[in-house]
């Protein structure tokens, strides 16, 4: 009895597993493919000649559609249109082929979401016209249109300049039904727009007014549009038809470098002209900060100004002479400002003090000062520098001791270094000193006066003080 029921129990489990497997099989991605097409992960292909699809296939999930890079549709007699939203979930589509169908209509927004589309084959369809605006936002490397019943109309004249296959010679159909090469087509009242923008250079002081005039020609009458950076200056646009004015009032220095474009388009295509604003203004220092340590020490600053300001520094009101140890460097120009550093190589507390940055150009000057702190003066107990040591207290007393030990070691090293320099100098000058010039070429190494004797290590390296003493003395 118990054996029997256990046997049935197992059979029940087995059945359930089979059911699960069958369900899993049904959920396989492959089955999400539309009935009349075949799908392989990245590609959808619909070529069944017998039964035609009527619209773009849809997969079950958005994720699956995002994986598709290639859609191939051929020999579909009921396929007539690519509508606005048909392809918007195929965001990674690169190749689209729709060929040998009744495709008649392509929405101007058809490829709005298909920014990666590169290859578009629309050969052998029933397209009579198509706007360049449909592809305007895309980086299409080939667009194939041969074998359509394109009209010899101004709408299609833009195709003359388009990159297709080398061999592809587009034909168009005239009203009477006569076919001719699109490349030879010239139509009256069908002219690519031209644009002139005046003045072609805008160099002016801030606070003044300027009027930019954009003038266009082209047929049919083009649309005129201004495309500017985010303008800080007060501005207004005026005009109609072939002419438009952009007035900038009390021009702001923040608009220096701003690109202003006038764009003109009609069904034949688009043209544009641009000008960069060059706004002259006196320097403004917006930032000067206490020294920070990276590889070198740096006193960071940000300064605006056009032309580029000349920069100089005062330390405690005395001019700083720049050299390889103290040097101003601009690292970056962004958002209208030069960002840089006064670099200091191994500064000590001697370099502490009030640093004044002075910036000037022919329109004026600005200055700003900061107290820069490079090292705590260890012997001055009263100094608790709020800037350098900030709010972070030294914590447990061991830390303080550690600081003293480090400073102590540094001081001893420094003293030793000075001592060495003195000895070296003394050695050179003393009459027992080595006559460096007479020594052999091999002997270019460390030389010192060791208790009045001349020594030369002879080896091709600098020998330390201690080493020489040990070896020779
Ligand atoms: C999409 O493609 C990736 C990588 O090829 C794959 O791991 C993932 O399962 C696919 N997603 C779907 C929903 O097919
Ligand atoms: C489409 O049909 C043509 C002629 O009927 C045939 O030559 C071609 O191979 C077909 N294309 C596809 C992809 O099936
Ligand atoms: C389509 O895409 C594939 C890979 O994304 C590429 O190798 C191929 O050259 C493209 N063009 C055509 C016509 O298939
Ligand atoms: C092609 O499109 C035109 C309309 O532009 C239509 O009259 C004609 O019937 C279409 N031809 C086919 C074969 O679908
Ligand atoms: C473009 O073609 C479509 C379909 O044939 C038609 O309805 C439309 O009027 C045409 N547009 C122009 C400007 O000829
Ligand atoms: C446009 O595509 C070409 C290759 O087809 C590529 O070299 C170029 O970088 C692309 N440009 C942009 C802006 O994506
Ligand atoms: C700029 O234009 C405004 C308004 O037209 C005018 O009030 C102002 O005086 C002009 N400024 C200069 C410097 O011409
Ligand atoms: C605009 O340009 C046309 C020719 O290109 C010229 O005849 C016309 O005078 C210009 N208008 C202005 C306001 O510059
Ligand atoms: C011009 O703009 C500046 C700020 O950019 C403002 O301080 C000044 O009052 C403005 N001048 C006029 C005449 O509007
Ligand atoms: C120690 O620091 C204080 C505060 O900064 C200063 O007033 C004093 O002159 C310093 N003493 C010495 C010996 O440097």
Short mmCIF file of C-alpha atoms in Angstrom, two decimals, residues 2-368:
data_model
loop_
_atom_site.label_atom_id
_atom_site.label_comp_id
_atom_site.label_asym_id
_atom_site.label_seq_id
_atom_site.Cartn_x
_atom_site.Cartn_y
_atom_site.Cartn_z
CA UNK A 2 2.62 2.45 1.08
CA UNK A 3 4.86 1.24 -1.73
CA UNK A 4 2.09 1.73 -4.23
CA UNK A 5 1.23 5.25 -3.07
CA UNK A 6 4.92 6.17 -3.10
CA UNK A 7 5.10 4.92 -6.68
CA UNK A 8 2.14 7.10 -7.63
CA UNK A 9 3.69 9.99 -5.77
CA UNK A 10 6.84 9.71 -7.87
CA UNK A 11 4.84 9.42 -11.04
CA UNK A 12 3.02 12.61 -10.00
CA UNK A 13 6.34 14.44 -9.55
CA UNK A 14 7.57 13.23 -12.90
CA UNK A 15 4.41 14.48 -14.55
CA UNK A 16 4.78 17.87 -12.92
CA UNK A 17 8.37 18.11 -14.16
CA UNK A 18 7.31 17.27 -17.67
CA UNK A 19 4.67 19.98 -17.44
CA UNK A 20 7.26 22.50 -16.24
CA UNK A 21 9.63 21.53 -19.05
CA UNK A 22 6.89 21.88 -21.63
CA UNK A 23 6.03 25.32 -20.24
CA UNK A 24 9.71 26.30 -20.28
CA UNK A 25 9.93 25.14 -23.87
CA UNK A 26 6.96 27.33 -24.71
CA UNK A 27 8.67 30.30 -23.02
CA UNK A 28 11.81 29.97 -25.07
CA UNK A 29 12.70 33.28 -26.76
CA UNK A 30 12.45 31.64 -30.16
CA UNK A 31 8.74 31.16 -29.74
CA UNK A 32 8.32 34.91 -29.23
CA UNK A 33 9.10 35.34 -32.89
CA UNK A 34 6.09 36.31 -35.02
CA UNK A 35 4.57 33.43 -36.87
CA UNK A 36 5.55 34.50 -40.39
CA UNK A 37 9.14 35.46 -39.59
CA UNK A 38 12.27 33.79 -38.30
CA UNK A 39 14.33 35.21 -35.49
CA UNK A 40 17.86 34.63 -34.27
CA UNK A 41 18.65 36.72 -31.18
CA UNK A 42 19.80 39.77 -33.15
CA UNK A 43 18.01 39.35 -36.46
CA UNK A 44 14.42 39.18 -37.66
CA UNK A 45 13.77 38.00 -41.16
CA UNK A 46 10.37 37.90 -42.89
CA UNK A 47 10.57 36.45 -46.40
CA UNK A 48 7.56 34.15 -46.65
CA UNK A 49 6.23 34.93 -50.12
CA UNK A 50 2.99 33.01 -49.70
CA UNK A 51 1.69 34.78 -46.65
CA UNK A 52 2.72 38.39 -46.23
CA UNK A 53 3.07 40.39 -43.06
CA UNK A 54 1.17 43.68 -43.07
CA UNK A 55 3.20 45.64 -40.56
CA UNK A 56 6.47 45.44 -38.68
CA UNK A 57 6.76 42.36 -36.50
CA UNK A 58 6.73 42.85 -32.75
CA UNK A 59 8.50 40.60 -30.28
CA UNK A 60 7.14 39.63 -26.89
CA UNK A 61 9.32 41.83 -24.70
CA UNK A 62 11.08 45.14 -25.02
CA UNK A 63 14.33 43.49 -23.99
CA UNK A 64 14.17 41.13 -26.94
CA UNK A 65 13.49 44.00 -29.32
CA UNK A 66 16.44 45.92 -27.94
CA UNK A 67 18.69 43.02 -28.88
CA UNK A 68 17.71 43.22 -32.55
CA UNK A 69 20.26 44.88 -34.84
CA UNK A 70 19.04 43.59 -38.15
CA UNK A 71 15.57 43.45 -39.72
CA UNK A 72 15.12 41.93 -43.15
CA UNK A 73 11.78 42.07 -44.94
CA UNK A 74 11.46 40.88 -48.53
CA UNK A 75 8.76 39.80 -50.97
CA UNK A 76 5.83 40.92 -48.81
CA UNK A 77 2.89 41.94 -50.94
CA UNK A 78 0.80 43.32 -48.08
CA UNK A 79 3.48 45.43 -46.47
CA UNK A 80 2.79 49.11 -47.28
CA UNK A 81 3.91 51.47 -44.55
CA UNK A 82 6.50 52.29 -41.90
CA UNK A 83 4.57 54.30 -39.37
CA UNK A 84 5.72 56.63 -36.66
CA UNK A 85 5.93 54.14 -33.77
CA UNK A 86 6.60 50.93 -35.68
CA UNK A 87 10.32 50.80 -34.93
CA UNK A 88 10.64 52.79 -31.75
CA UNK A 89 11.38 49.75 -29.56
CA UNK A 90 14.12 48.50 -31.87
CA UNK A 91 16.55 50.98 -30.41
CA UNK A 92 19.70 49.14 -31.49
CA UNK A 93 18.71 48.57 -35.07
CA UNK A 94 21.64 48.98 -37.46
CA UNK A 95 20.53 47.38 -40.71
CA UNK A 96 17.07 47.63 -42.12
CA UNK A 97 16.08 46.06 -45.39
CA UNK A 98 12.58 46.37 -46.81
CA UNK A 99 12.64 45.21 -50.38
CA UNK A 100 10.14 43.90 -52.94
CA UNK A 101 7.14 45.05 -50.97
CA UNK A 102 4.30 47.50 -51.58
CA UNK A 103 5.94 50.02 -49.27
CA UNK A 104 4.38 53.37 -50.15
CA UNK A 105 4.59 55.47 -47.04
CA UNK A 106 7.35 56.19 -44.54
CA UNK A 107 6.50 58.50 -41.66
CA UNK A 108 8.82 61.43 -41.11
CA UNK A 109 9.24 60.19 -37.51
CA UNK A 110 9.69 56.54 -38.55
CA UNK A 111 13.33 56.33 -37.40
CA UNK A 112 13.17 58.80 -34.51
CA UNK A 113 14.41 56.22 -31.94
CA UNK A 114 16.79 54.31 -34.18
CA UNK A 115 19.90 56.37 -33.65
CA UNK A 116 22.19 53.50 -34.61
CA UNK A 117 20.67 52.91 -38.01
CA UNK A 118 23.43 52.82 -40.63
CA UNK A 119 22.34 50.72 -43.52
CA UNK A 120 18.92 51.22 -45.06
CA UNK A 121 17.91 49.22 -48.11
CA UNK A 122 14.53 50.28 -49.53
CA UNK A 123 15.02 48.96 -53.05
CA UNK A 124 12.18 47.72 -55.24
CA UNK A 125 9.28 49.24 -53.40
CA UNK A 126 6.47 51.63 -54.27
CA UNK A 127 7.86 54.86 -52.81
CA UNK A 128 6.91 57.94 -54.79
CA UNK A 129 8.53 60.51 -52.53
CA UNK A 130 10.59 60.67 -49.37
CA UNK A 131 11.84 63.59 -47.28
CA UNK A 132 15.46 64.08 -46.26
CA UNK A 133 14.13 65.08 -42.84
CA UNK A 134 13.26 61.44 -42.18
CA UNK A 135 17.01 60.69 -41.98
CA UNK A 136 18.24 64.04 -40.79
CA UNK A 137 19.21 62.98 -37.24
CA UNK A 138 20.88 59.76 -38.37
CA UNK A 139 24.38 58.83 -39.45
CA UNK A 140 23.37 56.74 -42.44
CA UNK A 141 26.23 55.26 -44.42
CA UNK A 142 24.10 53.81 -47.17
CA UNK A 143 20.59 54.47 -48.30
CA UNK A 144 19.43 52.41 -51.27
CA UNK A 145 16.34 53.56 -53.15
CA UNK A 146 16.63 52.09 -56.61
CA UNK A 147 13.60 50.42 -58.12
CA UNK A 148 10.99 52.71 -56.61
CA UNK A 149 8.47 54.76 -58.55
CA UNK A 150 10.01 58.01 -57.40
CA UNK A 151 8.43 61.11 -58.87
CA UNK A 152 10.55 63.66 -60.68
CA UNK A 153 9.51 66.19 -58.06
CA UNK A 154 11.30 68.74 -55.96
CA UNK A 155 10.64 66.55 -52.90
CA UNK A 156 13.09 64.02 -54.24
CA UNK A 157 15.81 66.28 -55.59
CA UNK A 158 17.78 65.96 -52.33
CA UNK A 159 18.49 62.35 -53.27
CA UNK A 160 20.92 63.57 -55.92
CA UNK A 161 23.48 64.35 -53.24
CA UNK A 162 22.81 61.35 -51.10
CA UNK A 163 25.27 58.53 -50.65
CA UNK A 164 23.91 55.37 -52.19
CA UNK A 165 25.74 52.53 -53.84
CA UNK A 166 28.23 53.65 -56.45
CA UNK A 167 26.40 51.75 -59.14
CA UNK A 168 22.98 52.85 -58.03
CA UNK A 169 21.54 55.25 -60.54
CA UNK A 170 18.23 56.52 -59.33
CA UNK A 171 15.46 56.94 -61.84
CA UNK A 172 12.37 59.04 -61.43
CA UNK A 173 9.01 59.10 -63.16
CA UNK A 174 7.69 62.25 -64.79
CA UNK A 175 4.00 63.12 -64.82
CA UNK A 176 3.53 61.61 -68.26
CA UNK A 177 5.07 58.36 -67.06
CA UNK A 178 8.44 58.96 -68.73
CA UNK A 179 11.44 57.77 -66.73
CA UNK A 180 14.64 59.74 -66.44
CA UNK A 181 17.82 59.84 -64.37
CA UNK A 182 17.28 61.73 -61.14
CA UNK A 183 20.86 63.00 -61.28
CA UNK A 184 20.01 64.98 -64.42
CA UNK A 185 16.86 66.47 -62.94
CA UNK A 186 16.75 70.26 -62.68
CA UNK A 187 13.49 71.82 -61.71
CA UNK A 188 12.46 75.47 -61.62
CA UNK A 189 11.72 76.80 -58.15
CA UNK A 190 13.67 74.00 -56.59
CA UNK A 191 16.86 75.44 -55.12
CA UNK A 192 18.91 74.49 -52.07
CA UNK A 193 18.89 77.34 -49.51
CA UNK A 194 21.91 79.55 -48.98
CA UNK A 195 22.54 81.49 -45.80
CA UNK A 196 24.49 84.62 -45.04
CA UNK A 197 25.03 85.72 -41.49
CA UNK A 198 26.32 89.20 -40.78
CA UNK A 199 28.56 90.33 -39.24
CA UNK A 200 30.84 87.37 -39.88
CA UNK A 201 32.92 88.31 -36.83
CA UNK A 202 31.58 89.64 -33.56
CA UNK A 203 34.32 91.15 -31.43
CA UNK A 204 32.94 93.66 -28.96
CA UNK A 205 33.15 94.93 -25.42
CA UNK A 206 30.71 93.54 -22.90
CA UNK A 207 27.70 95.69 -22.13
CA UNK A 208 27.24 96.84 -25.73
CA UNK A 209 24.49 95.86 -28.16
CA UNK A 210 24.85 93.89 -31.37
CA UNK A 211 22.42 92.85 -34.10
CA UNK A 212 23.04 89.73 -36.16
CA UNK A 213 21.29 89.57 -39.51
CA UNK A 214 20.61 86.29 -41.23
CA UNK A 215 19.59 86.35 -44.85
CA UNK A 216 18.58 83.36 -46.89
CA UNK A 217 17.60 82.46 -50.40
CA UNK A 218 16.24 79.22 -51.80
CA UNK A 219 13.13 77.78 -53.35
CA UNK A 220 10.61 76.91 -52.08
CA UNK A 221 10.95 79.67 -49.48
CA UNK A 222 13.07 78.21 -46.68
CA UNK A 223 12.43 78.28 -42.96
CA UNK A 224 14.89 80.30 -40.93
CA UNK A 225 15.92 79.22 -37.45
CA UNK A 226 18.40 80.48 -34.90
CA UNK A 227 20.31 77.98 -32.88
CA UNK A 228 22.30 79.53 -30.07
CA UNK A 229 24.04 78.54 -26.89
CA UNK A 230 22.06 79.28 -23.76
CA UNK A 231 22.29 83.06 -23.99
CA UNK A 232 22.81 85.07 -20.83
CA UNK A 233 22.42 88.39 -22.59
CA UNK A 234 18.98 89.85 -23.15
CA UNK A 235 17.97 89.11 -26.74
CA UNK A 236 15.13 89.28 -29.18
CA UNK A 237 14.43 87.81 -32.59
CA UNK A 238 12.71 89.70 -35.35
CA UNK A 239 12.03 89.17 -38.99
CA UNK A 240 10.09 87.18 -41.47
CA UNK A 241 10.52 85.33 -44.72
CA UNK A 242 14.03 85.48 -46.08
CA UNK A 243 15.49 87.62 -43.34
CA UNK A 244 15.79 87.39 -39.58
CA UNK A 245 17.53 89.51 -36.94
CA UNK A 246 18.87 88.48 -33.58
CA UNK A 247 19.43 91.45 -31.26
CA UNK A 248 21.67 91.05 -28.25
CA UNK A 249 21.40 93.80 -25.66
CA UNK A 250 23.91 94.65 -22.95
CA UNK A 251 25.99 91.64 -23.95
CA UNK A 252 27.13 89.55 -21.01
CA UNK A 253 30.71 88.35 -20.61
CA UNK A 254 29.22 84.94 -19.84
CA UNK A 255 28.33 84.68 -23.52
CA UNK A 256 31.96 84.91 -24.59
CA UNK A 257 32.70 82.07 -27.02
CA UNK A 258 29.02 81.37 -27.58
CA UNK A 259 28.24 79.88 -30.98
CA UNK A 260 25.30 81.38 -32.82
CA UNK A 261 23.98 79.53 -35.84
CA UNK A 262 21.41 80.56 -38.41
CA UNK A 263 19.89 77.58 -40.19
CA UNK A 264 17.77 77.57 -43.30
CA UNK A 265 15.96 74.59 -44.78
CA UNK A 266 13.45 73.64 -47.42
CA UNK A 267 12.53 70.37 -49.07
CA UNK A 268 15.76 70.38 -51.08
CA UNK A 269 17.99 70.52 -48.05
CA UNK A 270 19.56 72.62 -45.38
CA UNK A 271 22.29 75.25 -45.01
CA UNK A 272 23.71 77.07 -42.06
CA UNK A 273 26.12 79.80 -41.04
CA UNK A 274 27.66 80.42 -37.64
CA UNK A 275 29.55 83.01 -35.69
CA UNK A 276 31.31 82.84 -32.34
CA UNK A 277 30.90 85.78 -29.98
CA UNK A 278 34.19 87.31 -28.93
CA UNK A 279 33.32 89.50 -25.98
CA UNK A 280 36.08 91.59 -24.47
CA UNK A 281 36.06 92.15 -20.74
CA UNK A 282 38.30 92.84 -17.77
CA UNK A 283 39.56 89.91 -15.68
CA UNK A 284 37.44 88.53 -12.86
CA UNK A 285 39.02 86.18 -10.35
CA UNK A 286 36.28 83.89 -9.13
CA UNK A 287 38.30 81.53 -7.00
CA UNK A 288 41.55 81.50 -5.07
CA UNK A 289 42.06 78.80 -2.49
CA UNK A 290 44.47 77.77 0.20
CA UNK A 291 47.29 75.53 -0.98
CA UNK A 292 46.56 71.90 -1.57
CA UNK A 293 49.12 69.15 -1.95
CA UNK A 294 49.06 66.68 -4.76
CA UNK A 295 52.35 65.80 -6.42
CA UNK A 296 53.35 69.39 -5.98
CA UNK A 297 51.81 72.05 -3.90
CA UNK A 298 49.21 74.09 -5.68
CA UNK A 299 47.39 77.28 -4.91
CA UNK A 300 44.32 76.85 -7.12
CA UNK A 301 42.59 79.71 -8.88
CA UNK A 302 39.95 80.38 -11.51
CA UNK A 303 39.94 83.54 -13.55
CA UNK A 304 37.86 84.82 -16.43
CA UNK A 305 38.83 87.54 -18.87
CA UNK A 306 39.11 88.19 -22.59
CA UNK A 307 41.78 88.59 -23.88
CA UNK A 308 43.41 86.01 -21.65
CA UNK A 309 44.60 87.84 -18.53
CA UNK A 310 48.25 88.20 -17.57
CA UNK A 311 48.79 86.71 -14.14
CA UNK A 312 51.29 87.65 -11.47
CA UNK A 313 51.67 87.06 -7.76
CA UNK A 314 52.66 88.87 -4.59
CA UNK A 315 53.84 87.10 -1.46
CA UNK A 316 53.32 89.30 1.55
CA UNK A 317 53.04 92.22 -0.89
CA UNK A 318 56.42 91.47 -2.53
CA UNK A 319 56.44 90.36 -6.17
CA UNK A 320 57.01 86.65 -6.65
CA UNK A 321 59.66 85.86 -9.22
CA UNK A 322 58.60 82.76 -11.06
CA UNK A 323 61.16 80.07 -11.67
CA UNK A 324 61.11 76.32 -11.95
CA UNK A 325 60.18 76.03 -8.26
CA UNK A 326 57.37 78.56 -8.26
CA UNK A 327 55.37 78.60 -11.41
CA UNK A 328 51.91 79.62 -12.61
CA UNK A 329 50.22 77.05 -14.81
CA UNK A 330 46.83 77.10 -16.53
CA UNK A 331 45.47 73.56 -16.68
CA UNK A 332 42.09 74.01 -18.21
CA UNK A 333 39.72 76.42 -19.90
CA UNK A 334 36.10 75.60 -19.20
CA UNK A 335 32.86 77.45 -18.65
CA UNK A 336 34.53 80.69 -19.66
CA UNK A 337 37.26 80.49 -17.03
CA UNK A 338 40.92 79.62 -16.92
CA UNK A 339 41.64 77.16 -14.14
CA UNK A 340 45.15 76.76 -12.88
CA UNK A 341 47.62 76.66 -10.04
CA UNK A 342 50.53 78.49 -8.61
CA UNK A 343 52.80 75.45 -8.31
CA UNK A 344 55.37 75.33 -5.54
CA UNK A 345 58.06 72.70 -5.40
CA UNK A 346 58.70 71.48 -1.85
CA UNK A 347 57.63 74.63 -0.04
CA UNK A 348 58.27 74.96 3.66
CA UNK A 349 56.85 77.23 6.29
CA UNK A 350 59.14 79.92 4.88
CA UNK A 351 56.74 80.05 1.96
CA UNK A 352 53.75 80.63 4.18
CA UNK A 353 52.09 83.96 3.84
CA UNK A 354 49.61 86.08 2.02
CA UNK A 355 49.51 85.26 -1.68
CA UNK A 356 47.91 87.86 -3.89
CA UNK A 357 46.91 86.91 -7.44
CA UNK A 358 46.79 89.84 -9.85
CA UNK A 359 45.13 89.42 -13.23
CA UNK A 360 45.11 92.07 -15.92
CA UNK A 361 44.40 92.70 -19.55
CA UNK A 362 43.83 95.86 -21.54
CA UNK A 363 40.29 96.20 -20.20
CA UNK A 364 41.15 96.17 -16.53
CA UNK A 365 42.41 94.13 -13.65
CA UNK A 366 41.37 92.16 -10.62
CA UNK A 367 43.15 90.79 -7.60
CA UNK A 368 42.45 88.46 -4.75
#
